[in-house]
Short mmCIF file of C-alpha atoms in Angstrom, two decimals:
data_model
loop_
_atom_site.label_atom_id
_atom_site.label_comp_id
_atom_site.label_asym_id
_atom_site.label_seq_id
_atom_site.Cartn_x
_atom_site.Cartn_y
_atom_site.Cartn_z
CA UNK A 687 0.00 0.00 0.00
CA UNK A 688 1.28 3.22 -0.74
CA UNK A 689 0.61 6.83 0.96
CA UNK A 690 1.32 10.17 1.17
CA UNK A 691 2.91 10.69 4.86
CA UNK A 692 4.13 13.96 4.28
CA UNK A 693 4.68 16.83 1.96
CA UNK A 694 6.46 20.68 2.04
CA UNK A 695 6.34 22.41 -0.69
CA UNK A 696 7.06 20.29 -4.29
CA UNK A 697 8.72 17.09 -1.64
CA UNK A 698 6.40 14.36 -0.94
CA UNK A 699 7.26 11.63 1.35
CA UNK A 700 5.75 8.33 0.20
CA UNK A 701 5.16 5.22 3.03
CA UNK A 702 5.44 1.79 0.81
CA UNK A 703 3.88 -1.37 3.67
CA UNK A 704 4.70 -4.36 2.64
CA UNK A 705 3.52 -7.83 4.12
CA UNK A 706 6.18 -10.00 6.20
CA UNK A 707 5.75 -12.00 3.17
CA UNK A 708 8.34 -9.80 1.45
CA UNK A 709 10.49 -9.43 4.60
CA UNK A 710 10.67 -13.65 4.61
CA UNK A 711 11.76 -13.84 0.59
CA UNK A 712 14.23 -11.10 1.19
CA UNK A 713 15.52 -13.23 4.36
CA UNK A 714 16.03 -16.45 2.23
CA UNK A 715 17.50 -14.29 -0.77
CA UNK A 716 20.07 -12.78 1.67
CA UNK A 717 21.08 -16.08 3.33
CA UNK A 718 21.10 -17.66 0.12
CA UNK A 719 23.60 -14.98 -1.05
CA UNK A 720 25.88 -15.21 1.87
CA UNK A 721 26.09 -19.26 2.24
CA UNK A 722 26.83 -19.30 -1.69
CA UNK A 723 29.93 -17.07 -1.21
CA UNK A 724 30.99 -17.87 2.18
CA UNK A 725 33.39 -21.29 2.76
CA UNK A 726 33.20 -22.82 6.40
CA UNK A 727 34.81 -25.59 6.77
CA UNK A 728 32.44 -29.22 7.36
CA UNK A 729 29.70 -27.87 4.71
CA UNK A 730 28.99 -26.96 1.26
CA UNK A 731 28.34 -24.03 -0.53
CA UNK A 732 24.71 -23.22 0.37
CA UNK A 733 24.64 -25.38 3.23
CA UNK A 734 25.99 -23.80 5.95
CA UNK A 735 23.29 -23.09 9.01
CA UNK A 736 21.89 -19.54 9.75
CA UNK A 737 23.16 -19.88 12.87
CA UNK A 738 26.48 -20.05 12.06
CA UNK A 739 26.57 -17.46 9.32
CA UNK A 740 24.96 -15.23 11.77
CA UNK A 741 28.14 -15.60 14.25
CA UNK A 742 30.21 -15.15 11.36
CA UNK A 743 28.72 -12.41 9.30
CA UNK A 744 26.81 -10.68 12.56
CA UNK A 745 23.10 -10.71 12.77
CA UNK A 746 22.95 -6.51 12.87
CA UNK A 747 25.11 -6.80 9.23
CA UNK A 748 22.91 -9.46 7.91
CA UNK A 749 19.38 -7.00 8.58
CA UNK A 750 21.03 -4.42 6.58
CA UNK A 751 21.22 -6.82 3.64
CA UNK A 752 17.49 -7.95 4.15
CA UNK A 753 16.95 -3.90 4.40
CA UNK A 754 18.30 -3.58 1.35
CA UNK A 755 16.22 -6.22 -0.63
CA UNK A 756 13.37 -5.07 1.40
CA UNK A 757 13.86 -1.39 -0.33
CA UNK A 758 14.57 -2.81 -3.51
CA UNK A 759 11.34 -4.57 -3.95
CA UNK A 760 9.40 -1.04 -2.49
CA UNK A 761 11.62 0.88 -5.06
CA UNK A 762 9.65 -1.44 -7.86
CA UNK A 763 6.84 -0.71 -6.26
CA UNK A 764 7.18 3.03 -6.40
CA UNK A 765 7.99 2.62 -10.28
CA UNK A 766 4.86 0.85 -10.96
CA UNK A 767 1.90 2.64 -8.44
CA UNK A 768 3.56 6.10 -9.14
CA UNK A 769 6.65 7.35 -11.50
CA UNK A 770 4.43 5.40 -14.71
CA UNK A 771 1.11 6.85 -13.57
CA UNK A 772 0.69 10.53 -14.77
CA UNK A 773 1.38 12.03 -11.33
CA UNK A 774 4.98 10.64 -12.05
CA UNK A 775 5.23 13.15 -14.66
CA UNK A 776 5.96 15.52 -12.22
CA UNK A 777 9.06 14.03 -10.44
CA UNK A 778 12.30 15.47 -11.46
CA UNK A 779 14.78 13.12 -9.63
CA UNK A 780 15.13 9.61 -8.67
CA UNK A 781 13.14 9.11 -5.16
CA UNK A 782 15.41 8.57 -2.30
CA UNK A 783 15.26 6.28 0.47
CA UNK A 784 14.69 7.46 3.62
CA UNK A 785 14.07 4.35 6.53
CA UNK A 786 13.72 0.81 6.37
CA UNK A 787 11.20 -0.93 9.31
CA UNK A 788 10.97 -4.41 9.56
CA UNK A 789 8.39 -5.09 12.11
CA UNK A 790 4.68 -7.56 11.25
CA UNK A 791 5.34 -5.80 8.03
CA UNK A 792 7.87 -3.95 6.37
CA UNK A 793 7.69 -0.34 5.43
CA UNK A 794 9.19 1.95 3.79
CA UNK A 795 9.98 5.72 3.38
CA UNK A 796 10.88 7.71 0.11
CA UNK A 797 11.79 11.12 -0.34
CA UNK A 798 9.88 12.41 -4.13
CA UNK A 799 10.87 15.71 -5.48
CA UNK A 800 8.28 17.39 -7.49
CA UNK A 801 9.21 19.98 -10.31
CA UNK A 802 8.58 23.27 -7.72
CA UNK A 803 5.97 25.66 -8.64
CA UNK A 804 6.54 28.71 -10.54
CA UNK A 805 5.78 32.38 -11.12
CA UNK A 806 5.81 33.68 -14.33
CA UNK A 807 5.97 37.77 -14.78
CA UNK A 808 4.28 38.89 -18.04
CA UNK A 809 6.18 37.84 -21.16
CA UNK A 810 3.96 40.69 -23.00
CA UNK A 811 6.02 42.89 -25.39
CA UNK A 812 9.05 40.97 -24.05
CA UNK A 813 12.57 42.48 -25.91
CA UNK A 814 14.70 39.98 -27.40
CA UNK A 815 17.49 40.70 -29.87
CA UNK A 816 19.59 38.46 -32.61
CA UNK A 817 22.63 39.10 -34.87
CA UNK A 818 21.72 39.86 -38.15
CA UNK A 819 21.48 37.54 -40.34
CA UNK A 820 19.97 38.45 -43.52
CA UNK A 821 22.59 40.76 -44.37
CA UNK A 822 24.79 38.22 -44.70
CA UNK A 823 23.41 36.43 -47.85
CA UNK A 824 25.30 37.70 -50.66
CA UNK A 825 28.40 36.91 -48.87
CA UNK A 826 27.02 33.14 -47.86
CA UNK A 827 26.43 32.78 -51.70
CA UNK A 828 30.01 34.31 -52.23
CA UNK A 829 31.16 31.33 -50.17
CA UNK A 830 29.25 28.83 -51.41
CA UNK A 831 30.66 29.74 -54.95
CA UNK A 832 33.91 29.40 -53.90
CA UNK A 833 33.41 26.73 -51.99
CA UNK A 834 31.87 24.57 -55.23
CA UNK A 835 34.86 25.91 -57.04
CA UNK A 836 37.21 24.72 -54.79
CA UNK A 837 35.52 21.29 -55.17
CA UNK A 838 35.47 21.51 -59.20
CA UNK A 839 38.99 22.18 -59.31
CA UNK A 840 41.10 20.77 -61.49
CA UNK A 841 44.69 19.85 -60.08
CA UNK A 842 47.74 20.30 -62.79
CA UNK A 843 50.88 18.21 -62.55
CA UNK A 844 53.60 20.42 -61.67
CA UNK A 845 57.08 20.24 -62.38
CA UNK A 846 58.44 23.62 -60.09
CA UNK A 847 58.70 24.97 -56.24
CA UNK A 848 55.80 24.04 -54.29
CA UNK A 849 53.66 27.23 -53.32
CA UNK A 850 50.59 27.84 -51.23
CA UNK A 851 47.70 26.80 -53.04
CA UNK A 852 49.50 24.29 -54.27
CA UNK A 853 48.35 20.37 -53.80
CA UNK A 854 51.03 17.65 -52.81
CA UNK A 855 50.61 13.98 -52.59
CA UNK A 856 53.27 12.82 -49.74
CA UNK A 857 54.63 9.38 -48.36
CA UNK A 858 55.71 9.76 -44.64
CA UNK A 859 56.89 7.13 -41.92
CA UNK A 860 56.99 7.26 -38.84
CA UNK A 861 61.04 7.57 -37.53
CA UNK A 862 60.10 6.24 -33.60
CA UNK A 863 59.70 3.09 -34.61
CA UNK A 864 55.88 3.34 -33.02
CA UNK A 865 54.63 2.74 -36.41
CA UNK A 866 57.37 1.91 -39.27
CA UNK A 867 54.71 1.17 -42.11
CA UNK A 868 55.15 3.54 -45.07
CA UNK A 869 51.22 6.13 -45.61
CA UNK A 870 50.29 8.31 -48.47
CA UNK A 871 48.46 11.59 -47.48
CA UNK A 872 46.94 14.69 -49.57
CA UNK A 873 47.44 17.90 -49.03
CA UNK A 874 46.16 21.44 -49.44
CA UNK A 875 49.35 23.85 -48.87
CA UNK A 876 48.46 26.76 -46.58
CA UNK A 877 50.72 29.34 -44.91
CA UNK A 878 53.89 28.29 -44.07
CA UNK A 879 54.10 28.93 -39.57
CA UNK A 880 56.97 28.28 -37.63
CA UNK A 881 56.66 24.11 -36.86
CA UNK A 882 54.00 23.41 -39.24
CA UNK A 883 54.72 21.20 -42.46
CA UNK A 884 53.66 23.85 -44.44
CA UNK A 885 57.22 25.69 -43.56
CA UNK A 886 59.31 22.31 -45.01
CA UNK A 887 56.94 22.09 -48.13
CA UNK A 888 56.81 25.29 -49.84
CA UNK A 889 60.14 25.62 -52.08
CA UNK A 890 60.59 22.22 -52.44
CA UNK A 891 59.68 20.39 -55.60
CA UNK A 892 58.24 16.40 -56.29
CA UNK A 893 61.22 13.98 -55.37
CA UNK A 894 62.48 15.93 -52.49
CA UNK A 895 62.46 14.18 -49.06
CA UNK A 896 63.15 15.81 -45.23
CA UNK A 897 62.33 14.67 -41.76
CA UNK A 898 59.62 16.38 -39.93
CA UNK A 899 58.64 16.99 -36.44
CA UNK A 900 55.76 17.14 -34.73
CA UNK A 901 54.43 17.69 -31.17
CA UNK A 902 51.01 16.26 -29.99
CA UNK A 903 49.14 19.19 -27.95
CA UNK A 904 47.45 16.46 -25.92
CA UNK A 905 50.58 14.64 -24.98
CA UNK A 906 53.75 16.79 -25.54
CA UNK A 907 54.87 13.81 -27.28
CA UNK A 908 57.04 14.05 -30.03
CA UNK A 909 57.12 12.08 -33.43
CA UNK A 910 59.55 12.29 -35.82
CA UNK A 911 58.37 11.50 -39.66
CA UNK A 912 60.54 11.11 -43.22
CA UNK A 913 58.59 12.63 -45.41
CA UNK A 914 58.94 11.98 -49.41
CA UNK A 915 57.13 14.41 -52.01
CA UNK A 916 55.40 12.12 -54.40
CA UNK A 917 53.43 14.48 -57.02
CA UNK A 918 53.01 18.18 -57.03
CA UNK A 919 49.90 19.51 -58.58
CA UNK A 920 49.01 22.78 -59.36
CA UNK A 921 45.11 24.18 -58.56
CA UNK A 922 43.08 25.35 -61.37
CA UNK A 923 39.81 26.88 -59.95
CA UNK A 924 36.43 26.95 -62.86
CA UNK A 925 34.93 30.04 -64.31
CA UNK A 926 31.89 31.02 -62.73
CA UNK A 927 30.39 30.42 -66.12
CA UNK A 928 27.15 28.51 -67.26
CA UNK A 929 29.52 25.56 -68.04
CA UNK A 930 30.06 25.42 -64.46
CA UNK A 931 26.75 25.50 -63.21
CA UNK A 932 26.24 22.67 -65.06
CA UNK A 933 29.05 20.82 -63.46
CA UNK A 934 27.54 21.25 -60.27
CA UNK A 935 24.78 19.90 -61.34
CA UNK A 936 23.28 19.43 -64.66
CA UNK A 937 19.67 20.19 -63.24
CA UNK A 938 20.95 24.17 -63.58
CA UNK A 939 21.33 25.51 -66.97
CA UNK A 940 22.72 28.81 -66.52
CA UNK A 941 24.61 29.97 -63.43
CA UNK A 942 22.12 32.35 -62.85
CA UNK A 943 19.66 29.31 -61.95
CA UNK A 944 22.36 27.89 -59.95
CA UNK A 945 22.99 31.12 -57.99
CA UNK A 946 19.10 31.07 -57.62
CA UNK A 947 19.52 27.35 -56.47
CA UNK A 948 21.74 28.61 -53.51
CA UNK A 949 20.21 31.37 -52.54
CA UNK A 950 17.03 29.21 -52.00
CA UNK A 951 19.58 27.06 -49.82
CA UNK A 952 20.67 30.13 -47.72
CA UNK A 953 16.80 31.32 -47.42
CA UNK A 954 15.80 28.05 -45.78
CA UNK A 955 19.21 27.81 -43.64
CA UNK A 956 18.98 31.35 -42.61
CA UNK A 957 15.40 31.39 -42.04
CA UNK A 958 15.70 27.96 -39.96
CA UNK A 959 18.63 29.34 -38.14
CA UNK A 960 16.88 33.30 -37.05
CA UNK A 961 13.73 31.16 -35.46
CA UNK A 962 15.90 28.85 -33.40
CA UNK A 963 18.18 31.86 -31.99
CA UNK A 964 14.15 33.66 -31.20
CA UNK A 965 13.21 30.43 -29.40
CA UNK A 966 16.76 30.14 -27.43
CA UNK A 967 16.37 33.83 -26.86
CA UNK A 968 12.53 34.45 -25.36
CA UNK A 969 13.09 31.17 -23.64
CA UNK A 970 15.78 32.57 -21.93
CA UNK A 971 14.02 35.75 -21.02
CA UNK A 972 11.44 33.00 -19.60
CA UNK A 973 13.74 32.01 -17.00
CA UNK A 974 14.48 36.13 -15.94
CA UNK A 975 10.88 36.28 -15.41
CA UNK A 976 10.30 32.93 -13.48
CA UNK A 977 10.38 32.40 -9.53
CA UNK A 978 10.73 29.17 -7.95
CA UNK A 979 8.54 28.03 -4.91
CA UNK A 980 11.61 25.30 -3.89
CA UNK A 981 13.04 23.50 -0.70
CA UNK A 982 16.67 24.03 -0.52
CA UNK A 983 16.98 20.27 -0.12
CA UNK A 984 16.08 19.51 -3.75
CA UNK A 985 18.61 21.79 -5.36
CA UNK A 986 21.14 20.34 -2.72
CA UNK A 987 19.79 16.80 -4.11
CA UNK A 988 20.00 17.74 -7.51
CA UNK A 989 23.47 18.81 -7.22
CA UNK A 990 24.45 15.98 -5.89
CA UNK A 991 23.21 14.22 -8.36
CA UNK A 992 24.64 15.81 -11.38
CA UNK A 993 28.02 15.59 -9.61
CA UNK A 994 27.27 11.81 -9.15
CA UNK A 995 26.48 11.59 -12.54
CA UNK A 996 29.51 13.08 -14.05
CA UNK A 997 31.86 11.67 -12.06
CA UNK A 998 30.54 8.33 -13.48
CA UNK A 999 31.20 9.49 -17.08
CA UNK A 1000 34.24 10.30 -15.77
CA UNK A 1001 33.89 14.28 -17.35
CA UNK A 1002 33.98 15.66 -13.86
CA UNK A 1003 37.29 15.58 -13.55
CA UNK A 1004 38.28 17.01 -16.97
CA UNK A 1005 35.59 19.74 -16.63
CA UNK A 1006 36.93 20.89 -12.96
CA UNK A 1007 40.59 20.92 -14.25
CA UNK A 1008 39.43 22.00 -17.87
CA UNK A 1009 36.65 25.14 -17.11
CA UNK A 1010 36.93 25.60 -13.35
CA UNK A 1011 41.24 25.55 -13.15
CA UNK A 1012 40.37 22.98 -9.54
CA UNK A 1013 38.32 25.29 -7.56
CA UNK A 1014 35.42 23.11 -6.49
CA UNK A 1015 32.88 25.86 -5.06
CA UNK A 1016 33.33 27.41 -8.42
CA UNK A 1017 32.17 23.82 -10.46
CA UNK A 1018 29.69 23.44 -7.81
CA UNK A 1019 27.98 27.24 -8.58
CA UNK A 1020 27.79 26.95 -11.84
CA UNK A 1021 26.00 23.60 -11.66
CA UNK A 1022 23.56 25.18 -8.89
CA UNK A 1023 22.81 27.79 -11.45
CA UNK A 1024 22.37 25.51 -13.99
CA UNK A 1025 20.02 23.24 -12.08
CA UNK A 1026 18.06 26.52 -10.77
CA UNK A 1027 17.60 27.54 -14.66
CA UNK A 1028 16.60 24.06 -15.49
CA UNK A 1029 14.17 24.04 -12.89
CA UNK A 1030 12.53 27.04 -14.00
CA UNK A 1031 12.24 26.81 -17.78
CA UNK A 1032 10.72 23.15 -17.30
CA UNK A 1033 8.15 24.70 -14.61
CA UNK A 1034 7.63 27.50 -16.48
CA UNK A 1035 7.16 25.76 -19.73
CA UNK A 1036 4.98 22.94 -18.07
CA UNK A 1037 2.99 25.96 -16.44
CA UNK A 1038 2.42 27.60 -20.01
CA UNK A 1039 1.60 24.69 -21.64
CA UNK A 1040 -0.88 23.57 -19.39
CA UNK A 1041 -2.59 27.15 -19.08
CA UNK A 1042 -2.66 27.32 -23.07
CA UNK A 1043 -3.41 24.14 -23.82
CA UNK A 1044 -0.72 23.81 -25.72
CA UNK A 1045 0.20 19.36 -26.24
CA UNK A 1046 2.51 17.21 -28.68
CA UNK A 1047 0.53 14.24 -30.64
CA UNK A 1048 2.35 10.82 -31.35
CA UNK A 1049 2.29 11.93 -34.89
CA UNK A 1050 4.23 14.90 -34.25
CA UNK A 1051 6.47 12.89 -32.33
CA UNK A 1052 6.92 10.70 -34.95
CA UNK A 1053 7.38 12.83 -37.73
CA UNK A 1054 10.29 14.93 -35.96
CA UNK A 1055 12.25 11.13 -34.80
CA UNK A 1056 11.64 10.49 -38.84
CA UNK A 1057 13.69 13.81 -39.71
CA UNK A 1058 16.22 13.60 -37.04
CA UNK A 1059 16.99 10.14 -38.16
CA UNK A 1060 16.99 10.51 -41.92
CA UNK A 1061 20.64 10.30 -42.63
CA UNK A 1062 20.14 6.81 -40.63
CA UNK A 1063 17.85 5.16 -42.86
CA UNK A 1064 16.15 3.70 -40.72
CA UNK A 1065 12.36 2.13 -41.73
CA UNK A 1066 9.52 3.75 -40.79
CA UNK A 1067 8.79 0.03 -38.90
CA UNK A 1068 12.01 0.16 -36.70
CA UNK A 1069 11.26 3.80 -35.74
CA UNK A 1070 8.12 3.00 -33.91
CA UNK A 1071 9.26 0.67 -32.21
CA UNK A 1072 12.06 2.76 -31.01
CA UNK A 1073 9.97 5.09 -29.72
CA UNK A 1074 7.83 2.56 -28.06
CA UNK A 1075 10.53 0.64 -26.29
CA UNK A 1076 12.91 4.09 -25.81
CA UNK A 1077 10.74 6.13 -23.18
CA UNK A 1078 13.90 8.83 -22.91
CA UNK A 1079 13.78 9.14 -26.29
CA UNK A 1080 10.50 9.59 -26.60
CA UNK A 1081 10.09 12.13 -23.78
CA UNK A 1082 12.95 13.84 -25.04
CA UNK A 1083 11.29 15.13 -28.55
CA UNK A 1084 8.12 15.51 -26.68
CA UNK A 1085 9.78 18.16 -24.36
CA UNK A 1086 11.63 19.74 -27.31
CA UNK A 1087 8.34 20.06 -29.49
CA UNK A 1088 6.16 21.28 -26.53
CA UNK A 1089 9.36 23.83 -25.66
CA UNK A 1090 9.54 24.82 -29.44
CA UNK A 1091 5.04 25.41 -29.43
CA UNK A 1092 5.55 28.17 -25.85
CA UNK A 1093 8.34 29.74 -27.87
CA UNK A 1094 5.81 30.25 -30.62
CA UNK A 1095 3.45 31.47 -28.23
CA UNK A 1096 5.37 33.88 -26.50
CA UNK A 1097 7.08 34.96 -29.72
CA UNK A 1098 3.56 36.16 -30.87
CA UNK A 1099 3.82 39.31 -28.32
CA UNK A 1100 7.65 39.75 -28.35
CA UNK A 1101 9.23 42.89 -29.73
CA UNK A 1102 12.50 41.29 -31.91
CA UNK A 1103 15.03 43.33 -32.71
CA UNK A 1104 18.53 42.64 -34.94
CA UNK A 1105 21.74 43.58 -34.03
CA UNK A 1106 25.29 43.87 -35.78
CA UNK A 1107 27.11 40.27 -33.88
CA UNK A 1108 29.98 42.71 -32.39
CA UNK A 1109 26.91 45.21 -30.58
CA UNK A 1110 25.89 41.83 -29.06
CA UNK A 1111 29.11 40.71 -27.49
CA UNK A 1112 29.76 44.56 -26.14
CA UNK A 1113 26.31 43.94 -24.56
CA UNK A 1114 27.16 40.43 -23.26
CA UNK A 1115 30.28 41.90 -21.94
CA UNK A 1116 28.36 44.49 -19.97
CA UNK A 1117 25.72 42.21 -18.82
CA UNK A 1118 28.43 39.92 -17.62
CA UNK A 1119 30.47 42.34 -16.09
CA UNK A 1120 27.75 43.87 -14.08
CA UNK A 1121 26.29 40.18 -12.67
CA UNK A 1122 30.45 39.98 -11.73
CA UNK A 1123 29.95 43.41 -9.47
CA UNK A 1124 26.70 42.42 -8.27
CA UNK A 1125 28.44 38.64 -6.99
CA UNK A 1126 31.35 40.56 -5.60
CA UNK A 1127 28.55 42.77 -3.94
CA UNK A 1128 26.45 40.01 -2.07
CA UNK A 1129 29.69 38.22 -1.13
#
């Protein structure tokens, strides 16, 4: 049976009881366990009395164990009679155990944390502001142009010096003896910089050989390589002519349908691009304008537990030496503000949704797993079943869809305005710079 015993605010604390039924099982299991592993001398494995193992192990020891299969069956429990029903929608970490009784019947405490309740200030006529982008299109095309000429090019055997621009086929080995087999590699020659390849290559010719080098930045190790210059080729880029529109692709006739073809491109990139930095921007403005109604306990908790959780990918380490330069309380603040934010934009997002009616279909979900896995190939078939079996995934798109439908809500009475990129970073800089002075102030 379970109950609510207790509750403060968005923590609930949940009673599981349990007949003696599941105190018994958990009793054999841990005795089971124990005479399997233990050797005493005069028995077999799995044979040994209770007795004994109690003098052995100690009978204060052996309750713990039962404790713990005790909680393990009431943490099943918990999945099934309340994370899968649709209150369990609203918990936003694992529960935690609390206490253990084993009396006529066992029971059992959790500790829930609810996503806390929010307070949203008006998001009416909201500012939000985003680097220009459409200015940039004739210079994207520019690009693009050179960047399919660059592709077209046609490479010329050459007999001279090697310059930049040039293309060189090389054969190198590796002098350490690491790895004596003999490789071929291309390359494009850029500007010669003091410890680069680049430097050796330019002013020598096909034939030439020289040793080489080179310093890992990961490591500081350093490999030495022969290098041999196989072939020399000289880069020819195409005429921006109708001949090489058609090389591109021979569905464009002239290369004014081809420059037509990429600007259509940089419409649909650009345009796809300008609404996701307005949904990361008035989302963000969200979390200004949201208060939390949250125990200090659950952002401890949640700390905790995002610490726990790096430190078994093993990035914690890396990020604290990496970001933080080993100062802990400075790791530790910027995942407390990072878990406050999170808190916040989910609440307030949840909160919006709710009051607007605003919900994600299967379809929908469906449709945006199709285009997310289109480079996979992967059969319409297969993808259902994915999302069947793969609850995070699922949940995952459904949060990013429902996120993406406020954004478009709140976007509707949002003033946008466009900036030149270098007036946003001098604003960045000052917003930064005064959240610095207002740390240093409350410290």
């Amino acid at each position: 049976m379970l109950e609510v015993v207790e509750e403060n605010k968005n923590v609930k604390i949940l009673k599981i009881s349990m007949p003696h039924e599941v105190i018994d099982k958990a009793r054999d299991e841990v005795y089971e366990e124990i005479s399997k592993d233990i050797k005493i001398k005069g028995f077999r494995p799995g044979m040994a009395p209770r007795n004994l193992i109690n003098s052995i192990i100690g009978i204060d020891k052996i309750n713990e164990m039962i404790k713990e299969h005790v909680a393990d069956e009431a943490y099943e429990e918990i999945i099934e009679e309340y994370l899968k029903t649709p209150q369990g929608e609203d918990v936003i970490l694992p529960p935690r155990l609390k206490s253990v009784e084993l009396g006529g019947n066992a029971e059992v405490t959790f500790e829930i944390h609810l996503f806390p309740k929010v307070e949203i200030e008006s998001m009416d006529n909201v500012e939000i502001t985003i680097p220009k982008l459409h200015d940039d299109k004739d210079k994207m095309l520019n690009d693009s142009l050179e960047d399919l000429r660059k592709e077209k090019s046609i490479l010329i055997p050459k007999d001279g010096n090697i310059e930049i621009g040039d293309q060189v086929e090389i054969e190198y080995q590796d002098l350490t003896g690491k790895d004596p087999e003999k490789k071929e590699l291309e390359l494009k020659v850029a500007k010669p910089e003091e410890g680069n390849i680049f430097s050796y290559l330019v002013g020598k010719k096909a034939g030439d050989e020289f040793d080489f080098s080179t310093v890992a930045e990961n490591t500081g190790n350093t490999t030495k390589l022969h290098v041999k210059i196989l072939k020399v080729y000289s880069v020819k880029l195409p005429d921006l002519d109708d001949n090489f529109a058609k090389m591109v692709d021979d569905k464009y006739e002239t290369l004014e349908d081809l420059k037509n073809g990429l600007r259509s491109q940089i419409d649909k990139v650009v345009d796809g691009f300008t609404d996701s930095l307005k949904t990361d921007e008035v989302l963000n403005e969200l979390v200004k304008k949201t208060k939390l109604d949250v125990l200090d306990s659950t952002i401890d908790y949640f700390i905790d537990y995002v610490i726990e959780k790096k430190k078994e990918d093993k990035t914690y380490d890396k990020e604290l030496k990496e970001k933080f330069k080993g100062d802990e309380k400075a790791f530790k603040d910027s995942i407390r503000n990072d878990v406050i934010n999170y808190m916040k934009l989910e609440g307030a997002i949840k909160l919006i949704a709710k009051e607007r009616s605003l919900d994600v279909s299967d379809e929908e979900i469906f449709e945006e797993a199709r285009e997310t896995y289109e480079k996979s190939k992967i059969s319409d078939e297969r993808l259902k079943v994915m999302l069947k079996k793969d609850s995070d995934l699922y949940q995952s798109i459904k949060r990013d869809l429902i996120s993406h439908k406020v954004a478009k809500e709140l976007l509707k009475n949002a003033i946008v305005k466009e900036s030149d990129v270098d007036e946003i970073s001098e604003d960045a800089e000052e917003i930064e710079e005064e959240n610095e002075k207002e740390s240093e102030g409350s410290n």
